[in-house]
Short mmCIF file of C-alpha atoms in Angstrom, two decimals:
data_model
loop_
_atom_site.label_atom_id
_atom_site.label_comp_id
_atom_site.label_asym_id
_atom_site.label_seq_id
_atom_site.Cartn_x
_atom_site.Cartn_y
_atom_site.Cartn_z
CA MET A 48 -31.39 -0.15 37.57
CA LYS A 49 -33.47 -0.19 34.44
CA LYS A 50 -31.33 2.54 32.88
CA LEU A 51 -28.14 0.67 33.68
CA LYS A 52 -29.65 -2.60 32.27
CA PHE A 53 -30.66 -0.75 29.12
CA PHE A 54 -27.17 0.82 28.73
CA LEU A 55 -25.42 -2.57 29.16
CA ILE A 56 -27.74 -4.26 26.64
CA ALA A 57 -27.29 -1.42 24.14
CA SER A 58 -23.44 -1.46 24.65
CA ALA A 59 -23.35 -5.27 24.09
CA ALA A 60 -25.54 -4.94 21.03
CA LEU A 61 -23.31 -2.21 19.59
CA PHE A 62 -20.17 -4.26 20.27
CA PHE A 63 -21.68 -7.36 18.63
CA PHE A 64 -22.78 -5.53 15.52
CA THR A 65 -19.48 -3.64 15.23
CA ALA A 66 -17.63 -6.96 15.51
CA ILE A 67 -19.81 -8.57 12.86
CA PHE A 68 -19.28 -5.62 10.50
CA CYS A 69 -15.52 -5.71 10.99
CA ILE A 70 -15.39 -9.42 10.36
CA SER A 71 -17.60 -9.23 7.34
CA VAL A 72 -15.49 -6.47 5.78
CA ASN A 73 -12.36 -8.42 6.29
CA VAL A 74 -13.79 -11.67 4.83
CA TYR A 75 -15.23 -9.73 1.88
CA MET A 76 -12.02 -7.91 1.13
CA ILE A 77 -9.80 -10.98 1.21
CA ARG A 78 -12.17 -13.15 -0.82
CA SER A 79 -13.01 -10.48 -3.47
CA THR A 80 -9.32 -9.77 -4.24
CA LYS A 81 -8.02 -13.32 -4.15
CA GLY A 82 -7.78 -13.56 -7.94
CA PHE A 83 -5.77 -10.41 -8.10
CA VAL A 84 -3.02 -11.35 -5.58
CA TYR A 85 -0.03 -13.29 -6.87
CA HIS A 86 2.97 -14.87 -5.25
CA ASP A 87 4.32 -16.62 -8.39
CA LEU A 88 6.30 -14.28 -10.65
CA SER A 89 5.85 -16.40 -13.68
CA SER A 90 2.02 -16.10 -13.56
CA LEU A 91 1.99 -12.40 -12.86
CA PRO A 92 0.37 -10.36 -15.68
CA GLN A 93 2.53 -7.60 -17.26
CA LYS A 94 1.69 -4.02 -16.20
CA TYR A 95 3.18 -0.66 -17.00
CA THR A 96 3.78 0.62 -13.45
CA VAL A 97 4.99 -1.06 -10.31
CA ILE A 98 3.84 0.82 -7.20
CA ILE A 99 6.02 0.62 -4.09
CA PRO A 100 4.11 1.73 -1.04
CA GLY A 101 6.31 3.53 1.51
CA ALA A 102 7.32 2.33 4.96
CA LYS A 103 9.74 3.12 7.51
CA VAL A 104 13.20 4.49 6.38
CA TYR A 105 16.29 5.63 8.24
CA LYS A 106 19.07 8.23 7.53
CA THR A 107 21.27 5.95 5.50
CA THR A 108 19.14 2.88 4.93
CA VAL A 109 15.63 1.46 4.74
CA SER A 110 13.57 -0.93 6.87
CA HIS A 111 13.31 -4.62 6.08
CA VAL A 112 9.68 -4.02 4.94
CA VAL A 113 10.82 -1.61 2.32
CA ARG A 114 13.84 -3.77 1.30
CA ASP A 115 11.47 -6.59 0.63
CA ARG A 116 9.28 -4.41 -1.58
CA LEU A 117 12.23 -3.05 -3.44
CA GLU A 118 13.72 -6.50 -4.13
CA ALA A 119 10.42 -7.60 -5.57
CA ALA A 120 9.85 -4.41 -7.61
CA VAL A 121 13.33 -4.51 -9.17
CA ASN A 122 12.91 -8.20 -9.92
CA LEU A 123 9.60 -7.53 -11.69
CA VAL A 124 11.15 -4.78 -13.91
CA HIS A 125 14.14 -6.94 -14.68
CA ASN A 126 11.76 -9.75 -15.77
CA GLN A 127 9.76 -7.25 -17.88
CA LYS A 128 6.66 -7.44 -15.75
CA ALA A 129 6.61 -3.62 -15.35
CA SER A 130 8.46 -0.58 -16.86
CA ARG A 131 8.21 2.32 -14.47
CA TYR A 132 8.43 2.68 -10.60
CA LEU A 133 6.10 4.76 -8.58
CA VAL A 134 7.50 5.13 -5.04
CA SER A 135 4.89 6.52 -2.69
CA GLY A 136 5.33 7.47 0.90
CA ASP A 137 5.35 10.06 3.66
CA HIS A 138 7.35 13.29 2.97
CA GLY A 139 5.12 15.51 4.99
CA ARG A 140 7.97 16.74 7.24
CA LYS A 141 11.33 18.22 6.49
CA ASN A 142 13.16 15.84 8.79
CA TYR A 143 11.50 12.65 7.48
CA ASP A 144 11.43 11.60 3.89
CA GLU A 145 10.43 8.15 2.82
CA VAL A 146 10.39 8.53 -0.92
CA ASN A 147 13.77 10.09 -1.44
CA GLY A 148 15.28 7.62 1.03
CA ILE A 149 13.84 4.78 -1.05
CA LYS A 150 14.92 6.38 -4.35
CA ASN A 151 18.48 6.87 -3.17
CA PHE A 152 18.64 3.27 -1.90
CA MET A 153 17.35 1.91 -5.21
CA CYS A 154 19.85 3.92 -7.23
CA GLN A 155 22.78 3.10 -4.92
CA TYR A 156 22.22 -0.65 -4.37
CA TYR A 157 20.27 -1.75 -7.44
CA THR A 158 20.78 -1.27 -11.14
CA VAL A 159 17.82 1.09 -11.51
CA GLU A 160 17.76 4.06 -13.87
CA GLU A 161 16.84 7.19 -11.97
CA SER A 162 14.72 8.29 -14.92
CA ASP A 163 12.36 5.34 -14.28
CA ILE A 164 11.57 6.40 -10.69
CA PHE A 165 8.56 8.63 -10.02
CA LEU A 166 8.00 9.99 -6.49
CA ASP A 167 4.75 10.56 -4.72
CA HIS A 168 5.58 12.74 -1.77
CA ALA A 169 2.02 12.66 -0.28
CA GLY A 170 1.30 8.92 -0.19
CA PHE A 171 0.36 9.16 3.50
CA SER A 172 -1.81 6.07 3.31
CA THR A 173 -2.46 3.19 0.85
CA TYR A 174 -5.75 4.85 -0.05
CA GLU A 175 -4.02 8.14 -0.86
CA THR A 176 -1.27 6.34 -2.81
CA MET A 177 -3.77 4.65 -5.11
CA TYR A 178 -5.94 7.74 -5.42
CA ARG A 179 -2.94 9.87 -6.35
CA ALA A 180 -1.53 7.18 -8.68
CA ARG A 181 -4.83 7.55 -10.70
CA ASP A 182 -5.36 11.35 -10.49
CA ILE A 183 -1.82 12.76 -10.32
CA PHE A 184 0.32 10.18 -12.09
CA CYS A 185 -2.39 9.07 -14.55
CA VAL A 186 -1.63 5.35 -13.81
CA LYS A 187 -4.01 3.04 -15.70
CA ASP A 188 -2.57 -0.36 -14.86
CA CYS A 189 -0.16 -1.43 -12.19
CA VAL A 190 1.28 -4.15 -9.92
CA ILE A 191 1.57 -3.32 -6.27
CA VAL A 192 4.42 -4.87 -4.39
CA THR A 193 3.73 -5.33 -0.64
CA GLN A 194 3.73 -7.96 2.01
CA LYS A 195 1.21 -10.81 1.89
CA THR A 196 -0.75 -9.30 4.82
CA PHE A 197 -1.27 -5.95 3.22
CA ALA A 198 -1.81 -7.19 -0.38
CA PRO A 199 -5.65 -7.64 -0.30
CA ARG A 200 -6.33 -4.18 0.98
CA ALA A 201 -3.88 -2.49 -1.45
CA VAL A 202 -5.36 -4.21 -4.46
CA TYR A 203 -8.94 -3.70 -3.27
CA LEU A 204 -8.31 0.05 -2.97
CA ALA A 205 -6.61 0.31 -6.41
CA ARG A 206 -9.35 -1.63 -8.22
CA LYS A 207 -12.17 0.19 -6.45
CA LEU A 208 -10.56 3.47 -7.67
CA GLY A 209 -10.61 2.26 -11.18
CA LEU A 210 -7.00 0.99 -11.66
CA ASP A 211 -6.33 -2.26 -13.59
CA ALA A 212 -4.28 -3.47 -10.63
CA VAL A 213 -2.85 -6.70 -9.24
CA ALA A 214 -0.71 -7.21 -6.16
CA TYR A 215 2.54 -9.22 -5.90
CA GLU A 216 3.50 -10.63 -2.51
CA ALA A 217 7.06 -9.51 -1.76
CA PRO A 218 9.22 -12.52 -0.76
CA GLU A 219 10.96 -12.04 2.59
CA VAL A 220 14.62 -11.23 2.37
CA LEU A 221 14.86 -11.99 6.15
CA PRO A 222 12.07 -13.84 8.00
CA TYR A 223 9.94 -11.76 10.22
CA HIS A 224 9.29 -12.78 13.94
CA PRO A 225 5.87 -14.33 14.35
CA ARG A 226 5.10 -11.57 16.88
CA THR A 227 5.64 -9.00 14.21
CA LYS A 228 3.27 -10.76 11.69
CA ASN A 229 0.62 -11.16 14.43
CA SER A 230 0.84 -7.43 15.10
CA TRP A 231 0.50 -6.71 11.38
CA ARG A 232 -2.63 -8.99 11.16
CA LEU A 233 -4.34 -7.13 14.08
CA ARG A 234 -3.65 -3.71 12.68
CA GLU A 235 -4.50 -4.79 9.19
CA SER A 236 -7.95 -6.09 10.29
CA LEU A 237 -8.73 -2.56 11.36
CA ALA A 238 -7.11 -0.90 8.33
CA ARG A 239 -9.33 -2.91 5.94
CA VAL A 240 -12.33 -1.50 7.65
CA LYS A 241 -11.00 2.01 7.28
CA ALA A 242 -10.22 1.29 3.57
CA PHE A 243 -13.88 0.10 3.10
CA LEU A 244 -15.19 3.30 4.62
CA ASP A 245 -12.86 5.49 2.59
CA ILE A 246 -14.19 3.87 -0.63
CA THR A 247 -17.76 4.04 0.60
CA PHE A 248 -17.67 7.63 1.51
CA HIS A 249 -15.33 8.81 -1.32
CA THR A 250 -12.68 10.25 1.08
CA LYS A 251 -10.43 12.92 -0.55
CA PRO A 252 -6.70 12.82 -0.20
CA LYS A 253 -4.94 15.43 1.94
CA TYR A 254 -3.19 16.73 -1.17
CA LEU A 255 -3.76 16.55 -4.92
CA GLY A 256 -2.12 18.85 -7.41
CA PRO A 257 -0.98 19.00 -11.00
CA GLN A 258 -0.69 15.87 -13.12
CA ILE A 259 2.66 14.20 -13.56
CA PRO A 260 1.98 11.35 -16.08
CA ILE A 261 3.78 8.08 -15.41
CA THR A 262 4.52 7.93 -19.14
CA GLY A 263 6.37 11.25 -19.08
CA ASP A 264 9.45 12.76 -17.33
CA ALA A 265 10.09 11.33 -13.91
CA SER A 266 12.19 14.31 -12.75
CA ALA A 267 9.00 16.40 -12.65
CA SER A 268 8.05 14.39 -9.52
CA TRP A 269 11.38 15.02 -7.70
CA ASP A 270 12.14 17.77 -5.34
#
């Protein structure tokens, strides 16, 4: 009975301290990045690169999450808030390619010059996207377009990795169901903890490689 009691107390204590740690990380990340997250285009500072983190794509189209980010990114460039696009996403399998899917959609449905679009084929996470933006694409300053829920983590990672970064909350082309947003918030609360640990322990990306400066030839990043 004594061993069982000790186990229950230890488990409860571990759960309590883990919960406090997770809550603290979330509060810290949201508060510390508040001044770098924008929802008003007119007040957004000008940066050279707009980073579009990848999300679900399909054979002939993109998800609503990607569409929102593209609408925002194209609008930023048209308003001279950025000059080059860095599309980052999952292209780790032959039968699934986020970055080319996004690039093709941009060129087909928006007035985007193909020569302005750089592709990061190994942006498997937001952390890897920002790490590779710095080390592979030599990005110095950027605006990250993403949904409001994800903006604090994205800009936290970018700035901790040394980028002069801000985030822009992509307006919703079509409203999301409240259930979807609640699911995002739950997953994001855990993703922020992982992001904090990645920064703390200096996690290395799965892939690095030769540099392709964002100021150079975009076709060097294509396949």
